[in-house]
Each structure stands twice: as C-alpha cells, then as structure tokens.
Coordinates of C-alpha atoms and ligand atoms in Angstrom, one line a residue:
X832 CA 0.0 0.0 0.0
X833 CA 1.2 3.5 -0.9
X834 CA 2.7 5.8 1.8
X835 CA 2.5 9.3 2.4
X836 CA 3.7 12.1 4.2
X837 CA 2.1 14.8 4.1
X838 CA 3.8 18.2 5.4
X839 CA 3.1 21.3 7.1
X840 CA -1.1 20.7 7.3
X841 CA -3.2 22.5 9.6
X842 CA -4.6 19.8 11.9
X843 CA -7.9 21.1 12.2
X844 CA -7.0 24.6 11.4
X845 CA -4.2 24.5 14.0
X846 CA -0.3 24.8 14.0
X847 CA 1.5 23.2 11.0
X848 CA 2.4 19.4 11.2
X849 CA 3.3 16.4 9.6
X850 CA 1.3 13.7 9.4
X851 CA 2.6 9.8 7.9
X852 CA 0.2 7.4 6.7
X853 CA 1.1 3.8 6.9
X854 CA -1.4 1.1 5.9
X855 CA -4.2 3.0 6.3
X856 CA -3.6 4.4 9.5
X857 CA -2.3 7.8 10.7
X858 CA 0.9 6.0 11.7
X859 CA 2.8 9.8 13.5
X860 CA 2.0 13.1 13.7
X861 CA 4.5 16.0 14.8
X862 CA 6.6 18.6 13.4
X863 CA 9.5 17.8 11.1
X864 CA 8.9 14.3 11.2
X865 CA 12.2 12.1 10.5
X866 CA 10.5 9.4 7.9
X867 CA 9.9 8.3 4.6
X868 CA 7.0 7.7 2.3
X869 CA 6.3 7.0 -1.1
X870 CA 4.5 10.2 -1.8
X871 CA 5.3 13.6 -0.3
X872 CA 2.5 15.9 -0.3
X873 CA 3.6 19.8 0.4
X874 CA 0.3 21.0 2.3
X875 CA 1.8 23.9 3.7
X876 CA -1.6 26.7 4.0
X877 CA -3.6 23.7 3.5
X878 CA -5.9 22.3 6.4
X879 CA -6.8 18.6 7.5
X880 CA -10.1 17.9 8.3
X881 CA -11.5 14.2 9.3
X882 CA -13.3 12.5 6.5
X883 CA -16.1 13.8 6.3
X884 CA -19.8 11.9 7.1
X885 CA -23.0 12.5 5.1
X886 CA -26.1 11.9 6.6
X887 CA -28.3 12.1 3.8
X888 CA -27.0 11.0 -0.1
X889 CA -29.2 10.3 -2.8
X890 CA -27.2 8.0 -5.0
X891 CA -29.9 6.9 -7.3
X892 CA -29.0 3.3 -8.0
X893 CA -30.9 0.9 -8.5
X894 CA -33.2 2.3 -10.8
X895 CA -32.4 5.9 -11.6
X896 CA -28.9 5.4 -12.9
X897 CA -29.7 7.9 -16.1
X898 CA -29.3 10.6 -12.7
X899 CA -26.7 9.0 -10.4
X900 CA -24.9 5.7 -9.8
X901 CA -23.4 4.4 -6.8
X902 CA -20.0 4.4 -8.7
X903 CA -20.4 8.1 -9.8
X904 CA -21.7 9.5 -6.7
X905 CA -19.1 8.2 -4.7
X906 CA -16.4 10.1 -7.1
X907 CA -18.4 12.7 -6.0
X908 CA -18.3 12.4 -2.7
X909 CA -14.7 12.3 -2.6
X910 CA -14.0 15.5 -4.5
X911 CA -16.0 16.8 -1.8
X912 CA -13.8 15.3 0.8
X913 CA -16.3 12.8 2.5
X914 CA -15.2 9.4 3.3
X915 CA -18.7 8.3 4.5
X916 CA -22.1 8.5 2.7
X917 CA -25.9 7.3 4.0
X918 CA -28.0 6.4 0.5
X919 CA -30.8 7.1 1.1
X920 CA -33.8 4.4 0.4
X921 CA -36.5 6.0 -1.9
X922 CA -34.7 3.8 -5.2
X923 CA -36.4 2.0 -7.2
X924 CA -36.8 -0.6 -6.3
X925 CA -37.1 0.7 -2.8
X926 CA -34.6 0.1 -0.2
X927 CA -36.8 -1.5 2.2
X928 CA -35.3 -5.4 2.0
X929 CA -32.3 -6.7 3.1
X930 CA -31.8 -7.5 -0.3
X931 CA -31.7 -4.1 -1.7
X932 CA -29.7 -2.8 1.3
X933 CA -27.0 -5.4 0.8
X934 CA -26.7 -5.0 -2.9
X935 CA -26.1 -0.8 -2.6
X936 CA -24.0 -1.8 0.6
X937 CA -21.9 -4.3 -2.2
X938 CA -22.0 -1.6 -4.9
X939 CA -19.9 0.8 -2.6
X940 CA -17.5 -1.6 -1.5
X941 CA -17.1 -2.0 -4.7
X942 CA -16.3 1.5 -5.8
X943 CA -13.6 1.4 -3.6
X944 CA -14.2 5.8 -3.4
X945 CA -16.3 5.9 -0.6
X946 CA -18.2 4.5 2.2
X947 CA -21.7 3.6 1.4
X948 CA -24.4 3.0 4.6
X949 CA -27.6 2.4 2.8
X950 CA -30.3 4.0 4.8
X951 CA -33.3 1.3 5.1
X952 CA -36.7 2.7 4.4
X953 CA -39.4 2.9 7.2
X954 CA -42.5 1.1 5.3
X955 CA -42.4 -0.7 2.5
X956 CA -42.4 0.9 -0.7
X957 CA -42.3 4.4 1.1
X958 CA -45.8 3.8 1.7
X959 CA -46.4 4.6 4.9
X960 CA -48.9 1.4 5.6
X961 CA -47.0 -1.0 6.3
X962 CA -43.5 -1.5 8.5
X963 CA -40.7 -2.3 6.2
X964 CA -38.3 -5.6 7.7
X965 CA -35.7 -3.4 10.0
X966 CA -35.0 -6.1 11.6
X967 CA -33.4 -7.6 8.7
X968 CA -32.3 -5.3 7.0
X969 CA -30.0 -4.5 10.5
X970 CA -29.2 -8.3 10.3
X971 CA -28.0 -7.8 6.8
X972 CA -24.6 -7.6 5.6
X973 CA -25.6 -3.8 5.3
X974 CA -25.8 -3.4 8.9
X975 CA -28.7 -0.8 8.7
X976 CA -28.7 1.6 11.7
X977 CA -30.5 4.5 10.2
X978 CA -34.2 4.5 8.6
X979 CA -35.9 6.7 6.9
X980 CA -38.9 7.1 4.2
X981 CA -36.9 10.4 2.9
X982 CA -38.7 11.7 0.1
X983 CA -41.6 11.3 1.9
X984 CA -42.8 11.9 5.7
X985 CA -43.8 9.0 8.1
X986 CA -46.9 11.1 8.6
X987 CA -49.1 8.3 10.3
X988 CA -48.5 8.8 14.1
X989 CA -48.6 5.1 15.3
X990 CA -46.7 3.9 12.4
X991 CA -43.8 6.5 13.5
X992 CA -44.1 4.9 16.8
X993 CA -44.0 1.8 15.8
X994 CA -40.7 2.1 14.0
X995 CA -38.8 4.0 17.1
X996 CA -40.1 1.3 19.1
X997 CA -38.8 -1.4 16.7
X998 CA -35.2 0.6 16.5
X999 CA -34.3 0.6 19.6
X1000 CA -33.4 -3.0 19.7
X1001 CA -30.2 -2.5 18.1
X1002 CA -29.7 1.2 18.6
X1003 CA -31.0 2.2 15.5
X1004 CA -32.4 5.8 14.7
X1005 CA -35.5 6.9 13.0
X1006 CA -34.5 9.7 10.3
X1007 CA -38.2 11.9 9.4
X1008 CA -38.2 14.2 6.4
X1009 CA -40.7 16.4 8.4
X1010 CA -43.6 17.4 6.0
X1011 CA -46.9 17.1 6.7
X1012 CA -48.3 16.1 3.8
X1013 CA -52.1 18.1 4.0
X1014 CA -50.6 21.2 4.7
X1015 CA -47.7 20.9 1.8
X1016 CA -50.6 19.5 -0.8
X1017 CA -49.5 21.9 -4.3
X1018 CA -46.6 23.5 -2.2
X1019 CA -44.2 24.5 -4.8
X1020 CA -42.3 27.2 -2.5
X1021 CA -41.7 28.3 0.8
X1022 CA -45.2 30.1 1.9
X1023 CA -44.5 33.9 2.8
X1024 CA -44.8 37.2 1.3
X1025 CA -42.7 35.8 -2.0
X1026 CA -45.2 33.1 -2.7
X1027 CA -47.8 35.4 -2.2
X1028 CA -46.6 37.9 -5.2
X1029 CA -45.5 34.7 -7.0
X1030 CA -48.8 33.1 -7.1
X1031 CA -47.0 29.7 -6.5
X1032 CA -48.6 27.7 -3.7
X1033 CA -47.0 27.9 -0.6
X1034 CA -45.7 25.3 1.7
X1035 CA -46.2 26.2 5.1
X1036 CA -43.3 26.4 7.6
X1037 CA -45.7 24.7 10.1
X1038 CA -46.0 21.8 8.2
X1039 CA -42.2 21.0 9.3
X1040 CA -42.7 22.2 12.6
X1041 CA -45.8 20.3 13.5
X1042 CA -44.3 17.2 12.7
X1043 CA -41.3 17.9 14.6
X1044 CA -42.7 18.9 17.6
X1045 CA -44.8 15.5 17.2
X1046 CA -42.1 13.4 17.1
X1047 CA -40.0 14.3 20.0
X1048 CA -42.5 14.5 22.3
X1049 CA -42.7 10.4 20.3
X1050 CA -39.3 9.9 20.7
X1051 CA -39.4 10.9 24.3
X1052 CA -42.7 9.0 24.8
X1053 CA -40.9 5.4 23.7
X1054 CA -37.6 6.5 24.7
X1055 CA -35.9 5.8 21.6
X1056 CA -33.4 8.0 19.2
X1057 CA -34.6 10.4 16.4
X1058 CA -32.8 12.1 14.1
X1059 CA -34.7 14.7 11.7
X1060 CA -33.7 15.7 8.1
X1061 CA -32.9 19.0 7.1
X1062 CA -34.2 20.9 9.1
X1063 CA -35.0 24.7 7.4
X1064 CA -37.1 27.0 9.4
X1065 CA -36.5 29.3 12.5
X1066 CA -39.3 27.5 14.3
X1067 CA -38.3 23.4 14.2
X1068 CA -34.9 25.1 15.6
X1069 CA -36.6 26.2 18.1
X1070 CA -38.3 22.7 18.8
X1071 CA -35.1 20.9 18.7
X1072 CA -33.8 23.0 21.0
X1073 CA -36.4 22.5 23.5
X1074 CA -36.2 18.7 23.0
X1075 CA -32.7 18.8 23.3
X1076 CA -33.1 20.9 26.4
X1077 CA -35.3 18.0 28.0
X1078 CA -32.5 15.3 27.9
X1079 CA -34.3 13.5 25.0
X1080 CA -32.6 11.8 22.3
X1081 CA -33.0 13.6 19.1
X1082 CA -30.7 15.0 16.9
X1083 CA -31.1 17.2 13.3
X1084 CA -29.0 18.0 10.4
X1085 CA -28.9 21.4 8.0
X1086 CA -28.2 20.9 4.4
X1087 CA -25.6 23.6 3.4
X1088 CA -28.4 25.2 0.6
X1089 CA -30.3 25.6 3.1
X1090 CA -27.3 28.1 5.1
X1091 CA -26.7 30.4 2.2
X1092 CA -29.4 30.3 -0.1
X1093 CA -33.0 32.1 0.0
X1094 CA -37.0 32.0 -1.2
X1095 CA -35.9 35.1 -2.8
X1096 CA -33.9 33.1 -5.6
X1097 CA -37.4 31.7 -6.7
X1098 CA -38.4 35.3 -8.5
X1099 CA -36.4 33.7 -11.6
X1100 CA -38.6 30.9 -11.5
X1101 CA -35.4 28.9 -12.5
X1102 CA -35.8 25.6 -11.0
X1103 CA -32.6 24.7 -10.0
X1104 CA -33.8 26.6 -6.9
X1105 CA -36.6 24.3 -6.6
X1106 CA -36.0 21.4 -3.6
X1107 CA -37.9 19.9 -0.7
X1108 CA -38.0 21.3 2.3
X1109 CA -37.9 24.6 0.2
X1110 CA -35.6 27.8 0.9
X1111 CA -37.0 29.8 2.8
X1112 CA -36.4 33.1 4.6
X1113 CA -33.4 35.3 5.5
X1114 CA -34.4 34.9 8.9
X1115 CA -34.6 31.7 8.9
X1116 CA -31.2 31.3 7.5
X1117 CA -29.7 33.5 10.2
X1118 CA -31.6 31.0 12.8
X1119 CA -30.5 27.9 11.3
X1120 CA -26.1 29.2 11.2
X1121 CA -26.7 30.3 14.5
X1122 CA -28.5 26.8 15.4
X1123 CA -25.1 25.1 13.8
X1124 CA -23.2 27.4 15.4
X1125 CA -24.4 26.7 18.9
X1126 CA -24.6 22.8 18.4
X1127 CA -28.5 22.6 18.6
X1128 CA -28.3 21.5 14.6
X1129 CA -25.9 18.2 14.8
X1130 CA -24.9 17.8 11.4
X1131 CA -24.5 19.5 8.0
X1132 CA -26.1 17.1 5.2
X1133 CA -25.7 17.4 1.7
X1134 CA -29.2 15.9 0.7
X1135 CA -27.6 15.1 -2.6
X1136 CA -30.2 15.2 -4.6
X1137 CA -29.0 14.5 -8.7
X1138 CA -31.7 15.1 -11.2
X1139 CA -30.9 14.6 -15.3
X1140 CA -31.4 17.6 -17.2
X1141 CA -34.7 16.9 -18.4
X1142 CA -36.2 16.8 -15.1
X1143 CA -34.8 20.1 -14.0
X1144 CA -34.6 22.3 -18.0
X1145 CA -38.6 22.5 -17.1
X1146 CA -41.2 24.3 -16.2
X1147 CA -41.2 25.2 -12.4
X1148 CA -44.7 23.3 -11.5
X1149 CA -43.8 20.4 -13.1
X1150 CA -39.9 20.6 -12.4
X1151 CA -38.3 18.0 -10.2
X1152 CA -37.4 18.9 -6.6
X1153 CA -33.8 18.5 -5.4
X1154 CA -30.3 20.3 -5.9
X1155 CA -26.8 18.3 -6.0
X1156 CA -24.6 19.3 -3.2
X1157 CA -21.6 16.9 -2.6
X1158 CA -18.9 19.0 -4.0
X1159 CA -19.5 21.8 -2.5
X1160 CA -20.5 21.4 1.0
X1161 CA -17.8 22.2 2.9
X1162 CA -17.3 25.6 0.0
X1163 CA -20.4 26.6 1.4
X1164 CA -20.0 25.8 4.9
X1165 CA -16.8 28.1 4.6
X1166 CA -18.3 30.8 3.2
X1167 CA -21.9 30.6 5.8
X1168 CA -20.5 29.5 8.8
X1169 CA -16.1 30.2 8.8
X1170 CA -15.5 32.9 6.8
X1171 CA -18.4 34.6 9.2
X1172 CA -16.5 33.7 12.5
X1173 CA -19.6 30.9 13.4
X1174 CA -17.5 28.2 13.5
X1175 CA -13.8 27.0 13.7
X1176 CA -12.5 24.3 11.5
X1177 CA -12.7 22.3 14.6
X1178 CA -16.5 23.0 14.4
X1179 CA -16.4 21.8 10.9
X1180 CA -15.1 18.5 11.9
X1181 CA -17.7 18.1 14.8
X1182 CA -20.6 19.3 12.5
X1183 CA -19.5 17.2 9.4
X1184 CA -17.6 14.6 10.5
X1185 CA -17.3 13.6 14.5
X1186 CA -21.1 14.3 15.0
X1187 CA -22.6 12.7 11.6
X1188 CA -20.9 9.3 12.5
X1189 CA -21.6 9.3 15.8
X1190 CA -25.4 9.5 14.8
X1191 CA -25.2 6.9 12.5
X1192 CA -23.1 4.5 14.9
X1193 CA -20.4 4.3 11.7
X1194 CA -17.2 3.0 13.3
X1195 CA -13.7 4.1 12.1
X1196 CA -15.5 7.1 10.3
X1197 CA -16.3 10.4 12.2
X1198 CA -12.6 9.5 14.3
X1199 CA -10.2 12.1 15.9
X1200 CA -7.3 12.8 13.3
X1201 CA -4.3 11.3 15.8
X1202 CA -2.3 8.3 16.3
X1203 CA -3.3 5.1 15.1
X1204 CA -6.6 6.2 13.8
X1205 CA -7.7 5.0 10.5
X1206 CA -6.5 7.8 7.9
X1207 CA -10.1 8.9 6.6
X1208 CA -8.9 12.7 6.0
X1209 CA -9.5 15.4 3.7
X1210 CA -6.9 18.1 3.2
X1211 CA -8.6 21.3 2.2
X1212 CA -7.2 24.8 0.8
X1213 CA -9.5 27.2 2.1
X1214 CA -7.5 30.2 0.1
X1215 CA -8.7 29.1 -3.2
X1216 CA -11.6 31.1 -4.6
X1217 CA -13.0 30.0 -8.1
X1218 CA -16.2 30.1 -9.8
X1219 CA -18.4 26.5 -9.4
X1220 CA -18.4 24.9 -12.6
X1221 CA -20.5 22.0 -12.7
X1222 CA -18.9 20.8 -15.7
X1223 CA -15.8 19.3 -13.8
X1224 CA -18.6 17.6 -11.6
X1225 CA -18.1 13.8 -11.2
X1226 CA -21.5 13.5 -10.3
X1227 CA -23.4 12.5 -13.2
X1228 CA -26.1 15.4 -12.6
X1229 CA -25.4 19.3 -12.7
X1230 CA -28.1 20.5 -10.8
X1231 CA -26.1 23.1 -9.3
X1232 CA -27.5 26.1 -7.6
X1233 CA -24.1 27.5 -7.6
X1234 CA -23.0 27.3 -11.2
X1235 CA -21.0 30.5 -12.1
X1236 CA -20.7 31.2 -8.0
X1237 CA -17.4 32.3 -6.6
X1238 CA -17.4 29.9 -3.5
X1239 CA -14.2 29.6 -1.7
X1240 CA -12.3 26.7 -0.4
X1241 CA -11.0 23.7 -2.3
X1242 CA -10.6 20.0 -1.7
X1243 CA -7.0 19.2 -2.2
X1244 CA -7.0 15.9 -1.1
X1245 CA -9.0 12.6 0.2
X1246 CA -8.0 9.6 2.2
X1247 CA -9.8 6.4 2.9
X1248 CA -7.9 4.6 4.9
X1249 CA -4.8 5.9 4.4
X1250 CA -5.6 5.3 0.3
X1251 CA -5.7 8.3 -1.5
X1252 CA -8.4 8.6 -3.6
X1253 CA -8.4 12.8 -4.5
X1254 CA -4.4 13.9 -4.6
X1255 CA -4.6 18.0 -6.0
X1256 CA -8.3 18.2 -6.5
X1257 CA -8.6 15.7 -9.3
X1258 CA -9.8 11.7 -8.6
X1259 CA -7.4 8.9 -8.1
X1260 CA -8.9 6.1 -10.2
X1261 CA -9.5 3.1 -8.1
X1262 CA -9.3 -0.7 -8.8
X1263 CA -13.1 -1.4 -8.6
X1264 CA -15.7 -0.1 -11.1
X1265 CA -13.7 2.6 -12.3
Ligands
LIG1415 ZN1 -36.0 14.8 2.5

C-alpha cells in the first residue's frame, strides 16, 4: 500500500504538522517528522479535516442510474472530501429489504471511493402502511442503523411509533423528512410574502414544525433516538432545541443550501432553486447558522439530490425537486458559517464529520485525526476562490444552484484509509468499477 507524508497541514485549522500514513492508519504526527514515504505531499496553507460523514445522499442506483450511480456519486463524494455516505432508500426498487440494502451496501465496497451506509426505508415501498423488515435489514450484511422514508414523511402517528419502538433493539435511529403532507398538498415554495406575489402555492413552515414537535415528544414517549432531516425554518430550531433541552434523544441535520441560499432566488422561477424542504427566509437562514453554530443542529447534510437535465430544463410546476450538493458542501460551509466567524474548522469537523458518525453508529469514520486512527482525512485549501463549474462535476447530474458562484475553499486531497483517492483536487482512479 502507498505511503505518504504529508507536510506542514493545519490539523484542524491548527499549528503546522506532519502527518505519515502507513497502511491505512495515521501511523505519526508531529513537526518535522524524520520518515519516509512514497509520496510527499507539500500541504503547507492547506488544512486537515476528518473524513467527512453524510447523513443524507441520494445516490440513485438501482433504478435511476440515467441521474446517479453508486460508482459516480461516490467520485463525487470524494471531491468533496467525505469518506462516508448514507443512501438514502427512496430507489427503485425501494430500499426497504435486506436484499436491496445489501446490494447498494456491495456496490460501494465496490467503488472502492467511498463508504456507502444504505439507509433502510421505514414502510415498504415508502408507503407509509406497512413497517418495512428493519429487523433484517439491520441483520444484513448492510448493517442498517438508520431508517428513513426520505422523500416522503412517516406522517401516520402510530406507524412513526412503531418504528422508534422497533429501532431501539439495536440502537438504530429513526430519520423523518418532516412534512406534513395536507398542509404541503401543491406546495411549490416556501409560503410567505414571495409566494404570495409569486402566485405559486406555498408550503407552510408549520407543516415542518408540527411534525417535529410530534415526534419528539414520540421519541421521548418510547424513549428511543430520532434524528430529523434537514431541518430549514427558525421555528423546528426552536423545537429541537427544546427537545434537546429536555435530555431526549433527538438530533437534526442542515443541508448547506439551506445556510446560504433564499425563497428570494425563486423570482427567476429557475428551477434549480426548486428542492424539498424549500428555501426559505433570510431569517430563517440567520436562525438555522446560529443553530449550527451553537450545536442545537448536529450535522450539516448534503441531501444530494442529482436530477438529469430533463427533469430540471422544465417548467417550475412540473420541475423536479432537489439540488446536488456533494462537491461543495464544505465551500459553502466556509463561506456561511467560517468565513463569518460561526464556527472554527474544529467546528467543521464536529458538525460534518465527528457528529454525523456518531449519529449513524459508523465505526472508524467520524474519528479524531491522531495516532493510530484510521486515515479517513481530507486536506482542504480554504484560500482558493473559483467560480463552481459543474462541468468538472463527477456527479453524473449538474443541478447546481451555484454554477458561475465564486465559492471559496478547495478540496485538495481525500483519504480512505490511508488510500488516496483525491491527490490535487482531481480523482485517483480506483481498482473497482472505475
Ligand atoms: Zn428529505
């Protein structure tokens, strides 16, 4: 196995060191090491971050591989320096067996680019009538910890119970994509005074909150762990934060569109801006950095979201929701939450790495960059400033909202276990697929 030593990095933002990598472990760290590898890497102003963890990937495959494949969203996740990926269920087929779990589980072994936890549905087919087998998908070689009917909200009360009761047997987590689906029937935008002149229907920010609030007081009710999807208005911060407050056992994530970007984009009626939960207010984006800022939002997560062109080049009403966002997470992160003084890179690596792992019980991923930890790491140039060109994506969608954007930071370099599989921002073609 190749060695490297890298030199001069910024462990999390930090003083300079050196760090030597040695079969796939972070074998020394320290200044001016005295050792030898086959590949030097110069990283002076460059900082090293953990791998980082997504929470919430749409990776398309099986069924929608004309938008996504497991093989070309994990390139992408790379150049975006994450060493860990959840795919989420709502495939087609659905992920709701153990066979379907297994065979995405299988598909990112095989890409050799990335860690891939397939996310089990809730109910079969997304449905929300009928539990889906947790059990075995758990008991699969998939080792499902985290389910969710993403795409789609576990609405029905007792069937949400049900399924944090059921978890709870092997310390699994229910993750609810909090939209209650009455209030959101039509909803093509946030609901406020720019859906009003708009005269596109409006999608409540109550129909997020209401379900929130129901489900923590569930969790708490069964005592069992919930973790809800990207969270996007002032008001379910607020309800995490008073669950939090009362020792129960929910966490949430942000997605980083949902950090920088407003309902105010939606006056071009250009529906790259179009996505579920929608954007919504300034306010609410001050609320939401301030709720990452202060640790009452867990996690950042990408909800990766690919869509071909033909499902996006469309008319608004009919266009598809959903916005790519692997490869250039942490570029926004920097620009809405470090380059404003919220956070510290150490914050980065608790909100995107340490904290996203921990949530999905992913051992070896989410680990403190020191001695004899596996070398999942990202090396990241947060000088750089260039304009997003979706062009160079690896993912095989381009639904960028930031085409043309001058977003700053750049991954230089990704590590899974001590393999390199981004060296100078360009992919390292692995054995597998590739
Ligand atoms: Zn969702």
């Amino acid at each position: 196995m190749t060695t490297y030593l890298i030199r001069n990095a910024q462990l999390l933002g930090g003083a300079p060191q050196d760090l030597h990598l040695v079969d796939g472990v972070i074998a020394a760290i320290g200044t001016a090491l005295d050792a030898t590898a086959d590949i030097e890497i110069d990283a002076t102003g460059l900082i090293v971050l953990p791998g980082l963890v997504d929470l919430h990937t749409h990776l398309r495959e099986p069924g929608r591989e004309d938008a996504e494949t497991v093989l070309t969203g994990t390139r992408a996740a790379a150049k975006g320096g994450f060493t860990a990926v959840h795919a989420m269920a709502n495939t087609f087929p659905v992920a709701d067996t153990a066979g379907v779990v297994e065979q995405v589980w299988r598909l990112g072994q095989e890409s050799g680019y990335c860690d891939v936890q397939p996310v089990g549905a809730v109910t079969v087919g997304l449905e929300g009538k009928k539990l889906a087998e947790l059990g075995a998908m758990h008991e699969s070689a998939a080792g499902v910890r985290v389910f969710s009917d993403d795409g789609k909200c576990v609405d029905d009360a007792v069937m949400m119970r049900r399924a944090l009761e059921y978890v709870k047997a092997f310390d699994g987590v229910v993750a609810q994509h909090a939209q209650e689906p009455r209030l959101t029937e039509g909803a093509q935008m946030n609901e406020g005074q720019v859906s009003g002149e708009l005269g596109l229907g409006g999608w409540p920010a109550v129909a997020e909150e209401a379900i929130i609030a129901r489900d923590v007081l569930l969790a708490a009710h069964v005592g069992s762990r919930l973790h809800i999807c990207h969270v996007s208005t002032a008001g379910s911060v607020e309800i995490v934060r008073w669950a939090k407050a009362k020792g129960w056992d929910v966490t949430a994530e942000v997605t980083p569109h949902h950090l920088l970007l407003t309902d105010e984009l939606v006056r071009s009626y250009d529906p790259v801006y179009k996505v579920n939960p929608p954007l919504r207010t300034a306010e609410d984006v001050q609320a939401l950095r301030k709720a990452l800022a202060d640790g009452t939002i867990d996690a950042v997560a990408t909800d990766h979201a690919p869509h071909p062109a033909e499902d996006k080049d469309c008319e608004w009403a009919v266009a598809a929701m959903g916005m790519v966002g692997l490869e250039t997470a942490l570029s926004v992160v920097q620009q809405t939450m470090v380059d404003t003084g919220l956070l510290n890179w150490e914050g980065v690596a608790d909100r995107m790495s340490h904290r996203p792992a921990r949530i999905g019980r992913l051992a070896g991923q989410g680990r403190p960059v020191s001695v004899g930890e596996p070398a999942n790491l990202v090396l990241f140039d947060p000088a750089y400033r260039g304009a997003v060109n979706p062009d160079s994506f690896a993912s095989r969608s381009r639904n960028t909202p930031y085409k043309g954007l001058d977003l700053p930071g750049r991954v230089h370099a990704t590590f899974l276990r001590g393999n390199a599989t981004v060296l100078a921002g360009e992919l390292v073609e692995q054995g597998g697929l590739a």
